PDB file of C-alpha atoms in Angstrom:
ATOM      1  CA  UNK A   1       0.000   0.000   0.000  1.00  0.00           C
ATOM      2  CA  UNK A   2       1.532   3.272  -0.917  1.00  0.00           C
ATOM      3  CA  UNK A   3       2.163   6.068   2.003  1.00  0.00           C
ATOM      4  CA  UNK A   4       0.447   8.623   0.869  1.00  0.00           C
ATOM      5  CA  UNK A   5      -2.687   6.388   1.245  1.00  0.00           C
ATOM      6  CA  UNK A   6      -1.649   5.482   5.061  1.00  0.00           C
ATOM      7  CA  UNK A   7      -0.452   8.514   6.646  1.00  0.00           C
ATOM      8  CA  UNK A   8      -1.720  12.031   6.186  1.00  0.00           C
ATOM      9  CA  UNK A   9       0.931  14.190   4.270  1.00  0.00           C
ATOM     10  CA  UNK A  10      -0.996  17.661   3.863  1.00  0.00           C
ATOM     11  CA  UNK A  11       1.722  20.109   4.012  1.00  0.00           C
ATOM     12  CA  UNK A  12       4.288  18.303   3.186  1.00  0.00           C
ATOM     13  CA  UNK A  13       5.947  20.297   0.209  1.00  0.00           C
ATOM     14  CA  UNK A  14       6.968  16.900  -1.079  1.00  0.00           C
ATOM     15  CA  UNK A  15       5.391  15.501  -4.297  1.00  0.00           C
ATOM     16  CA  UNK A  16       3.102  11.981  -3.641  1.00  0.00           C
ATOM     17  CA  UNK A  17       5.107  10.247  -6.094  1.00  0.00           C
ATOM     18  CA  UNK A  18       8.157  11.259  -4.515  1.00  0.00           C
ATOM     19  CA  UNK A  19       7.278  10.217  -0.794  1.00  0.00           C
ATOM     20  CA  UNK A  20       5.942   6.965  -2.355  1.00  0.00           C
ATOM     21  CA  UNK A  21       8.825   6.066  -4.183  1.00  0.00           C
ATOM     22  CA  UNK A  22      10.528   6.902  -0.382  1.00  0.00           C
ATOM     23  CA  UNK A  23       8.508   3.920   1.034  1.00  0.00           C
ATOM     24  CA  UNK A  24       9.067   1.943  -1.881  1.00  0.00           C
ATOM     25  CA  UNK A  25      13.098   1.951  -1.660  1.00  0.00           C
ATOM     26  CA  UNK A  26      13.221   1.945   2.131  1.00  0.00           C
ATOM     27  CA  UNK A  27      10.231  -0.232   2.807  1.00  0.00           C
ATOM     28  CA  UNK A  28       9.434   2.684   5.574  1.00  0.00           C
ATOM     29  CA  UNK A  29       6.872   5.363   4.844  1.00  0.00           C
ATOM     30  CA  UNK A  30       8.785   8.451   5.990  1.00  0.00           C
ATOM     31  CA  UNK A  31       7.537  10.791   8.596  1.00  0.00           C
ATOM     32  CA  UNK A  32       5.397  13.794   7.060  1.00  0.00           C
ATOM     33  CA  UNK A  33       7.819  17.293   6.935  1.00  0.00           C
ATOM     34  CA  UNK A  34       5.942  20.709   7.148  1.00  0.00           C
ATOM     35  CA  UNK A  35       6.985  23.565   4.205  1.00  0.00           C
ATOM     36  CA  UNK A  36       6.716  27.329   5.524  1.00  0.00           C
ATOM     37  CA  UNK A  37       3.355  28.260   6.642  1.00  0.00           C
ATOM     38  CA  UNK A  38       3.031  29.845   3.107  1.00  0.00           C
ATOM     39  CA  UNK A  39       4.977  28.479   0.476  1.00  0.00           C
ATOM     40  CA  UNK A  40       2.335  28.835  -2.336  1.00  0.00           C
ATOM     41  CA  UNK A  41      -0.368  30.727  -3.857  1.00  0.00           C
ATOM     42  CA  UNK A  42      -3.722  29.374  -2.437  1.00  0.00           C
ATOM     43  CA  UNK A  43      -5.466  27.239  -4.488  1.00  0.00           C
ATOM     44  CA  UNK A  44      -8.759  28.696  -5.971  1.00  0.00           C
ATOM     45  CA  UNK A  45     -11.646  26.457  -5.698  1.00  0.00           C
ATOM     46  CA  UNK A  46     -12.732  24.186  -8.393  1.00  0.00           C
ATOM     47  CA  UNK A  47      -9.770  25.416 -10.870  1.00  0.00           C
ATOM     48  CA  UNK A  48      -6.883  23.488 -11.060  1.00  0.00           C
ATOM     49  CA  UNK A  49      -2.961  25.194 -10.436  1.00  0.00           C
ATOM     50  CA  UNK A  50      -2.205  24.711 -13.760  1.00  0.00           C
ATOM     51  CA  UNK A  51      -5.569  26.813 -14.821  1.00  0.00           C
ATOM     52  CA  UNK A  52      -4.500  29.303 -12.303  1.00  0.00           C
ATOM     53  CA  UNK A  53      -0.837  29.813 -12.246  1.00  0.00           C
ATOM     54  CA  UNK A  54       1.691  29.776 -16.033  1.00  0.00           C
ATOM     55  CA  UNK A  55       4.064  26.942 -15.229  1.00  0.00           C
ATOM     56  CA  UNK A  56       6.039  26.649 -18.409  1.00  0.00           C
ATOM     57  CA  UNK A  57       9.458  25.578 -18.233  1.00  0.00           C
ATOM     58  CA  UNK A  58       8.537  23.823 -14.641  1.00  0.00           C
ATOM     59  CA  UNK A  59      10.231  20.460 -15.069  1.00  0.00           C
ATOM     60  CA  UNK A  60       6.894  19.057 -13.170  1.00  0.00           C
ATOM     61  CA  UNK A  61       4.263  17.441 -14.877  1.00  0.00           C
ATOM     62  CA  UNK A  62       0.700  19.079 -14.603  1.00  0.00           C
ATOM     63  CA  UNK A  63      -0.544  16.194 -12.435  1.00  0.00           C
ATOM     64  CA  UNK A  64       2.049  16.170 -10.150  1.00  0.00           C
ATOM     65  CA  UNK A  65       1.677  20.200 -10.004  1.00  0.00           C
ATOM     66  CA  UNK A  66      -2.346  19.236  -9.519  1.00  0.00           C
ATOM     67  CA  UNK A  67      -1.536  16.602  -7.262  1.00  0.00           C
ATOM     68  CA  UNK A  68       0.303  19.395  -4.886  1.00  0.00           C
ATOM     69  CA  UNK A  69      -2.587  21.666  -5.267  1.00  0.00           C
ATOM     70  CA  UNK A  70      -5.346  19.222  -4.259  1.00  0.00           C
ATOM     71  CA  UNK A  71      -3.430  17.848  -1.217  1.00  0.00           C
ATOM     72  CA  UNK A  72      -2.345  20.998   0.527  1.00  0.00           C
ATOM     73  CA  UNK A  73      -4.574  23.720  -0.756  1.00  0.00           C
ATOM     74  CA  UNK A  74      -1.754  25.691  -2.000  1.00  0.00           C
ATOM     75  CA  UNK A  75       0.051  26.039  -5.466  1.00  0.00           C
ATOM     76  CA  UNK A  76       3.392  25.228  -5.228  1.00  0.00           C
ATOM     77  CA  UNK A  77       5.599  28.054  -6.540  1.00  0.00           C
ATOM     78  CA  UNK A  78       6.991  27.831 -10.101  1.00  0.00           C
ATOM     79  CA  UNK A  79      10.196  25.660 -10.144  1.00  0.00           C
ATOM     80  CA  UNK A  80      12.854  26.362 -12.930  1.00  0.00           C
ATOM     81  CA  UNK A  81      15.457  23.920 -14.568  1.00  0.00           C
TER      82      UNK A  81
END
């Protein structure tokens, strides 16, 4: 079962798929980490952060930038290459 379906992770500024994978290599789902109180823009509702925010050249794909949205409420900022 992946982590981010056994322990709650809101706030934590790290992607699902990357906390998964975590739990995957270490066979240990790790303990959630909290981001700055306000690391993103918050998340407008029933619009998606790709719909609200311009994230081209973000290395992230729009799900994962989504993903982030839906699970914390917050954007996460633009990241560049």
């Amino acid at each position: 079962m992946r982590c981010t379906n056994q322990v709650n992770y809101a706030g934590d500024p790290r992607s699902n798929a990357e906390i998964n994978s975590i739990g995957e290599r270490t066979g240990h789902c790790p303990a959630p980490t909290k981001g700055s109180a306000t690391t993103g823009t918050p998340k407008k509702p029933g619009q998606s952060c790709t719909n609200q925010i311009d994230y081209a050249g973000d290395p992230r794909s729009n799900a994962e930038i989504n993903s982030i949205g839906e699970d914390t409420g917050e954007c996460p900022p633009v990241q560049h290459r």
